[in-house]
mmCIF file of C-alpha atoms in Angstrom:
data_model
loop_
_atom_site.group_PDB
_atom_site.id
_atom_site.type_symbol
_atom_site.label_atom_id
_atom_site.label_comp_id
_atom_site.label_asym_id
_atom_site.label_seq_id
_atom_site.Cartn_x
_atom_site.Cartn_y
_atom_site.Cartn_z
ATOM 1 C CA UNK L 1 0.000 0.000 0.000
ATOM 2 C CA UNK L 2 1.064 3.660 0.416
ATOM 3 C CA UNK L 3 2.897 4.622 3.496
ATOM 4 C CA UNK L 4 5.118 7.366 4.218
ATOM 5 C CA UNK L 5 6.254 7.928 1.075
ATOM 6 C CA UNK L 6 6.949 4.066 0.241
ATOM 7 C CA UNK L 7 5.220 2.255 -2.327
ATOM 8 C CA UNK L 8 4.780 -1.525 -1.982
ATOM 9 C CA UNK L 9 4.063 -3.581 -5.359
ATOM 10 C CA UNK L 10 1.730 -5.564 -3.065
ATOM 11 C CA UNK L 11 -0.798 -2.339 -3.037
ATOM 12 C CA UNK L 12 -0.959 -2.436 -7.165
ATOM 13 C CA UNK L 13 -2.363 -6.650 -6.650
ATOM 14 C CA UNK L 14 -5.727 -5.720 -6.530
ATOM 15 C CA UNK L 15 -5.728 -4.133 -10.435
ATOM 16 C CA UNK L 16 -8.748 -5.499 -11.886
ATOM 17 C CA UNK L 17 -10.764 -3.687 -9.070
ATOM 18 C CA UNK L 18 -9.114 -0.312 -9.455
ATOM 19 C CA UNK L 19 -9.920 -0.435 -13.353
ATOM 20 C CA UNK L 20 -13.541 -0.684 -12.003
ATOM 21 C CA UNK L 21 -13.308 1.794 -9.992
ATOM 22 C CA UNK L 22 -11.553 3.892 -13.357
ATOM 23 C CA UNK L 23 -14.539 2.995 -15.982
ATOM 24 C CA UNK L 24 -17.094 4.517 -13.522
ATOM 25 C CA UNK L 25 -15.450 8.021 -13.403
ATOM 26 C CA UNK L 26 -15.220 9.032 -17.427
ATOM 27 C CA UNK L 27 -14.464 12.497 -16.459
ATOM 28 C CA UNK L 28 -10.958 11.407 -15.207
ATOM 29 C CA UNK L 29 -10.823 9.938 -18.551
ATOM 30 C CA UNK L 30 -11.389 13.007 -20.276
ATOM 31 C CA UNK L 31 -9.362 15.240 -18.563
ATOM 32 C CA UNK L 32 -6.312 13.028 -19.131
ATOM 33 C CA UNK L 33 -7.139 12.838 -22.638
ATOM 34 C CA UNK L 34 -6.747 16.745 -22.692
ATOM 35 C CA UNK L 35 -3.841 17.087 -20.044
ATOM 36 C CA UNK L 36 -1.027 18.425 -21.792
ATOM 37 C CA UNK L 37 -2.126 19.135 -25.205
ATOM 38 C CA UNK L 38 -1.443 22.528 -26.392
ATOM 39 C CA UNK L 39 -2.013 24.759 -29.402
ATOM 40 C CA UNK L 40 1.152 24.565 -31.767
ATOM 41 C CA UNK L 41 1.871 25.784 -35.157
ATOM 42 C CA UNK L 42 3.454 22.281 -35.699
ATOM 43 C CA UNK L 43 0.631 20.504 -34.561
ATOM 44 C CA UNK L 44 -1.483 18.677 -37.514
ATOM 45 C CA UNK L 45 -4.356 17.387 -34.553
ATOM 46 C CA UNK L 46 -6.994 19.712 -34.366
ATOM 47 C CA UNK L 47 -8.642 20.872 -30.795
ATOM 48 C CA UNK L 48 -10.815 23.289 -29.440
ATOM 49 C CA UNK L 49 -9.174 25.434 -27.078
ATOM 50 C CA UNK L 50 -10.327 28.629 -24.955
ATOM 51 C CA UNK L 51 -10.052 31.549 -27.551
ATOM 52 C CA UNK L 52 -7.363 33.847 -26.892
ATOM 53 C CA UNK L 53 -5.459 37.091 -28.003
ATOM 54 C CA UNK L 54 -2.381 37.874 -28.967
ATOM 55 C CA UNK L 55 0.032 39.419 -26.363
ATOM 56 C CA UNK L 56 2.812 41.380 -26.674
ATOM 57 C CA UNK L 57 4.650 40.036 -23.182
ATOM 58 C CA UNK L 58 7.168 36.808 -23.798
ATOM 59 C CA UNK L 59 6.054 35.634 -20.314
ATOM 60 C CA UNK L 60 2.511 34.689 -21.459
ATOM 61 C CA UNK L 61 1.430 31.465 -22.681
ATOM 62 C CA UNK L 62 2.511 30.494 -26.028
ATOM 63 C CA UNK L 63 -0.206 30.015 -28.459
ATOM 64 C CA UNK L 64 -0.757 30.100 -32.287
ATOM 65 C CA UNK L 65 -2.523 32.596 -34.381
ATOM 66 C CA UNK L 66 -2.370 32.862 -38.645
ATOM 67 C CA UNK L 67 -0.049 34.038 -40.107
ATOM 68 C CA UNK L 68 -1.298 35.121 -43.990
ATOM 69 C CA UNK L 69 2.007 35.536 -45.136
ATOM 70 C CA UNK L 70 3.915 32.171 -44.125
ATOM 71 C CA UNK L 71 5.340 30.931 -46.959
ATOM 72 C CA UNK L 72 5.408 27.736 -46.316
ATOM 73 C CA UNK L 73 1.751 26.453 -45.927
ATOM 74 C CA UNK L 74 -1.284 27.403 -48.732
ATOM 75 C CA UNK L 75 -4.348 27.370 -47.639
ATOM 76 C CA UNK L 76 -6.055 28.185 -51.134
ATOM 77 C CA UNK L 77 -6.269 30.145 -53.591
ATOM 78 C CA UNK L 78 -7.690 34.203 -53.369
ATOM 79 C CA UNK L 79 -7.156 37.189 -55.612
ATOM 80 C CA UNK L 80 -4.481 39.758 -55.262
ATOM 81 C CA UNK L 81 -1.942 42.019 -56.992
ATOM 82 C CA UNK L 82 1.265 40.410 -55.856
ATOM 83 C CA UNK L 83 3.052 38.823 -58.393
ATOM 84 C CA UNK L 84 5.095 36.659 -56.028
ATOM 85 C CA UNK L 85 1.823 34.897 -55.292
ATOM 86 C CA UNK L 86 0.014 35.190 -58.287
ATOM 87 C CA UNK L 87 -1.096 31.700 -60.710
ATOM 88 C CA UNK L 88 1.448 30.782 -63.924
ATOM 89 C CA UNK L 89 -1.789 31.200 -65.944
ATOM 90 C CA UNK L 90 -1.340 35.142 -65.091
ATOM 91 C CA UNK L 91 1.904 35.208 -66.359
ATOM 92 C CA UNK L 92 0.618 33.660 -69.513
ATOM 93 C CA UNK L 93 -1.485 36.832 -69.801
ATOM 94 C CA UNK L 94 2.032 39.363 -68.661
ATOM 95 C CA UNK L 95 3.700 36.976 -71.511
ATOM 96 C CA UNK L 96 1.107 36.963 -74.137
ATOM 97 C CA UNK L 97 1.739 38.609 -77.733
ATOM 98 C CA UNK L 98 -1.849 40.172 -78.024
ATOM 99 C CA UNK L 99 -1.611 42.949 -76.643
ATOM 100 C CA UNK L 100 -4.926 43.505 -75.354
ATOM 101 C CA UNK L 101 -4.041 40.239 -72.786
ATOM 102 C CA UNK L 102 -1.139 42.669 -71.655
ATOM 103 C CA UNK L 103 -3.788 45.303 -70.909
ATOM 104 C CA UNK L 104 -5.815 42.835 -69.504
ATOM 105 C CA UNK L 105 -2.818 41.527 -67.014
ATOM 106 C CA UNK L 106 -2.310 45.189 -65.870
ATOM 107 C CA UNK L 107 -5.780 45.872 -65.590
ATOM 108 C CA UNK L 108 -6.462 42.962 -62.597
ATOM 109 C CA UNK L 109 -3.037 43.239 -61.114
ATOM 110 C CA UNK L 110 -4.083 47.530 -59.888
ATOM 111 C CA UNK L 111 -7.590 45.956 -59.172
ATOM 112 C CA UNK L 112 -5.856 43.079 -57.131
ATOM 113 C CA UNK L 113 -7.670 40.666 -59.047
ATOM 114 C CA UNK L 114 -5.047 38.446 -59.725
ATOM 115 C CA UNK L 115 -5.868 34.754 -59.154
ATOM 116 C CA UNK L 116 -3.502 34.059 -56.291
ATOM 117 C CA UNK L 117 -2.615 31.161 -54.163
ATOM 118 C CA UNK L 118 -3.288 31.951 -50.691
ATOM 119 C CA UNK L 119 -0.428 31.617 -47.958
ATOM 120 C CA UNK L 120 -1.862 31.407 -44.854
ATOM 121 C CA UNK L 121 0.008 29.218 -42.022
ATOM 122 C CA UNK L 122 -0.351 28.986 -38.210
ATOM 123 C CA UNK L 123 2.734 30.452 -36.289
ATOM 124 C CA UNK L 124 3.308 30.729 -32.510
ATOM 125 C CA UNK L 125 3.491 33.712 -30.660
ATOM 126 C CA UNK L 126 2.582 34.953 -27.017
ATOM 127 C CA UNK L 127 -1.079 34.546 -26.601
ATOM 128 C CA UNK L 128 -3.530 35.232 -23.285
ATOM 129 C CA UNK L 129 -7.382 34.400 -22.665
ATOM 130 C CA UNK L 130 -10.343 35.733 -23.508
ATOM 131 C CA UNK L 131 -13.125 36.665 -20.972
ATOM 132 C CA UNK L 132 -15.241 34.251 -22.613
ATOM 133 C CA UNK L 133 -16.273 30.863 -22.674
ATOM 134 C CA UNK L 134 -16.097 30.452 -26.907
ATOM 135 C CA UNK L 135 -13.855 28.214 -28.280
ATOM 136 C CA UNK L 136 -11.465 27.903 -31.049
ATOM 137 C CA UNK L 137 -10.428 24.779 -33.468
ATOM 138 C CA UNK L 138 -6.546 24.978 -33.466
ATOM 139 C CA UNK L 139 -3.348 23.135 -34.357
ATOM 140 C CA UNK L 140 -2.458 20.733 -31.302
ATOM 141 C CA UNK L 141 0.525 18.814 -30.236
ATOM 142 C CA UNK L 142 1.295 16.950 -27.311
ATOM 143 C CA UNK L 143 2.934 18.377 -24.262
ATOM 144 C CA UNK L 144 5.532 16.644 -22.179
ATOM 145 C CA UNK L 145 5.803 14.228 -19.403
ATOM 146 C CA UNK L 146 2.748 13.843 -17.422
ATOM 147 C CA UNK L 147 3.850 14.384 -13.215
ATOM 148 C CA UNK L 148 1.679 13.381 -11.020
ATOM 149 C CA UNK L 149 2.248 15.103 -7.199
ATOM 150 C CA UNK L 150 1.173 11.904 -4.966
ATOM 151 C CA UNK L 151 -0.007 12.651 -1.475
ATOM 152 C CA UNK L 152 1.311 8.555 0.372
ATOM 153 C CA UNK L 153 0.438 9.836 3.807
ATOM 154 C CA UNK L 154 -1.680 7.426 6.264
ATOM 155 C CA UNK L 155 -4.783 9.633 5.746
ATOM 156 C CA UNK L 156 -4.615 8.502 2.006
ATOM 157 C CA UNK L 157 -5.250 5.216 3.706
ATOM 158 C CA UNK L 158 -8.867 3.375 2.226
ATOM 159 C CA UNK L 159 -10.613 4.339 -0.275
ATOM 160 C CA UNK L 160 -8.739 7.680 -1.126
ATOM 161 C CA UNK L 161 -5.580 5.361 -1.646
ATOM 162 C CA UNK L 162 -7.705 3.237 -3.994
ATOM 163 C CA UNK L 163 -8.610 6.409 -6.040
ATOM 164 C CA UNK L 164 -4.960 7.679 -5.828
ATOM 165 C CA UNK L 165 -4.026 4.423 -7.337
ATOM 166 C CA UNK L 166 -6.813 4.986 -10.404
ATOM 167 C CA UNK L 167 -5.471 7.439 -11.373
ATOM 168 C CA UNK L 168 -2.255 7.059 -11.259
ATOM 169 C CA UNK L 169 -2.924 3.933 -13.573
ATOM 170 C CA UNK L 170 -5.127 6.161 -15.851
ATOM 171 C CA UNK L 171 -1.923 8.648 -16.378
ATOM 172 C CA UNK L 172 0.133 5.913 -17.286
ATOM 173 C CA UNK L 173 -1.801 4.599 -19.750
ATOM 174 C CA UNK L 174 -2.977 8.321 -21.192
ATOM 175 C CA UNK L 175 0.635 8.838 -21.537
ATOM 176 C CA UNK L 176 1.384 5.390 -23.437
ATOM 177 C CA UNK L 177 -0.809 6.115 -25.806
ATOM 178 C CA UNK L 178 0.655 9.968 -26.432
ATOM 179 C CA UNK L 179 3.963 8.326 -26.654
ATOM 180 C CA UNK L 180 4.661 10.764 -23.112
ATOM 181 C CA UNK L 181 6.783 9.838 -20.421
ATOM 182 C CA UNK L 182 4.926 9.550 -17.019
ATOM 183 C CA UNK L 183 6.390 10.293 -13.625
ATOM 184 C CA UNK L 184 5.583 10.004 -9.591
ATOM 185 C CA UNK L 185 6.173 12.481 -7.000
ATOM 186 C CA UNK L 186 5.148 10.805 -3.830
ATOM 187 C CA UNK L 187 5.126 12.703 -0.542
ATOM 188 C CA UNK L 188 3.865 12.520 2.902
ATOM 189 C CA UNK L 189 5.595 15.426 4.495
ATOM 190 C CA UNK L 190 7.558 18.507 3.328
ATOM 191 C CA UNK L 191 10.812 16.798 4.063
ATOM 192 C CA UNK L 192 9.994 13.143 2.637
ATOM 193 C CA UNK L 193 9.639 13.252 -1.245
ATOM 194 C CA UNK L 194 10.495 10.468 -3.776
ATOM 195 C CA UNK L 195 10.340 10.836 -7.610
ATOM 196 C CA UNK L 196 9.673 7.825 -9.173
ATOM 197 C CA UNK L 197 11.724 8.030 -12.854
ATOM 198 C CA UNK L 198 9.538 6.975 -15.974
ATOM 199 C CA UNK L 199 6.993 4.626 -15.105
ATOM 200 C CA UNK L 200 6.056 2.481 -17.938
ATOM 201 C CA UNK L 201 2.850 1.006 -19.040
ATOM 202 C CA UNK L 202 3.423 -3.198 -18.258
ATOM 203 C CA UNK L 203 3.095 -5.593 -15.291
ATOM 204 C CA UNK L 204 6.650 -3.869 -14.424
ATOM 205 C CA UNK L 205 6.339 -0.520 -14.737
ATOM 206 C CA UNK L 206 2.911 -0.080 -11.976
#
C-alpha cells in the first residue's frame, strides 16, 4: 500500500478492481485525454481550445494565431496584386503577344484581381485568454511528461488510496498512448519526497 512515502508492489495486486473503480469516473478519462495538449503551429491534430489574443509580453502562454504571409503552408487560392503569389496562368497573360491580354494583365493586377494562391500558415506567438467561454479549433501537439504530485500519507489510507491508485494507472496509460513519459512524486511530508523516474505502461512498470 502507500505509506510514508513508500510504495509496496503488493498495493498495485488488486488491479482489476481499481480499473472498475476507473470505468465509472469518465471524467478522469477526459481530462487526461486533454492534459497536456497545447495549441502549436506544428501541430497537424486539431482541438478546441479557450479563444485567446495575442500578447505582446514573452512571459505569457505560447499560443498560435495565422499568419497570412507564411510561406510555407497554402491554404487556397484568393485574388491579389502580388506577383510573387500570383497563378502561372497570369503570367501567360504578362507573356502573351496580343496585346490587349497585356492590358488585360495590368488591368487585374491595380484591381488586385489576380488569381492568387493563398499563404496562410499557423505560427506561434505569445497569446492570453479571452473573458469568454467560446472556443477555437486549433493546431495541437502533445505536451511533455505527465507528473503526477502523490499525497502517500496514512490519511490517504482506504478508499482515497484506492482512487490515488486509479489514477495514477489512468496517467500511465494516457501517456502510453501519447507516446509521453509519465512520472511520480510521492510525498507525505515537506521533508519526505520520492520521484519515481519513468513509469512504464506493463506488469513492471505499476
Amino acid at each position: 500500500g502507500l505509506q510514508d512515502g513508500v510504495w509496496s508492489h503488493t498495493g498495485w495486486r488488486p488491479l482489476p478492481e481499481l480499473q472498475r473503480t476507473l470505468s465509472q469516473i469518465p471524467e478522469l478519462k477526459e481530462l487526461l485525454g486533454r492534459l497536456g495538449k497545447r495549441p502549436s503551429s506544428l501541430g497537424e491534430d486539431m482541438k478546441r481550445f479557450q479563444k485567446r489574443t495575442r500578447s505582446f509580453s514573452q512571459d505569457d502562454q505560447i499560443g498560435v494565431e495565422l499568419d497570412p504571409l507564411d510561406p510555407t503552408a497554402l491554404s487556397g487560392l484568393t485574388l491579389s496584386g502580388q506577383l510573387t503569389s500570383m497563378l502561372p496562368s497570369e503570367a501567360v497573360l504578362l507573356r502573351s503577344s496580343f496585346k490587349s491580354l497585356r492590358w488585360l494583365f495590368l488591368a487585374k493586377r491595380a484591381e488586385g484581381k489576380l488569381l492568387s494562391y493563398e499563404q496562410s500558415g499557423w505560427t506561434d506567438v505569445p497569446t492570453k485568454p479571452l473573458n469568454t467561454r467560446r472556443s477555437a479549433r486549433l493546431p495541437s501537439e502533445t505536451g511533455g511528461p505527465l507528473i503526477l504530485c502523490l499525497d502517500t500519507s496514512y490519511s490517504m489510507a482506504g478508499a482515497r488510496e484506492d482512487l490515488a491508485k486509479s489514477v495514477v494507472l489512468a496517467c500511465v496509460s494516457a501517456a502510453h498512448s501519447q507516446s509521453r513519459e509519465c512520472r511520480v512524486v510521492s510525498f507525505s511530508s515537506a521533508s519526505n519526497a520520492i520521484e519515481s523516474g519513468s513509469i512504464n505502461c506493463d506488469a513492471r512498470g505499476v
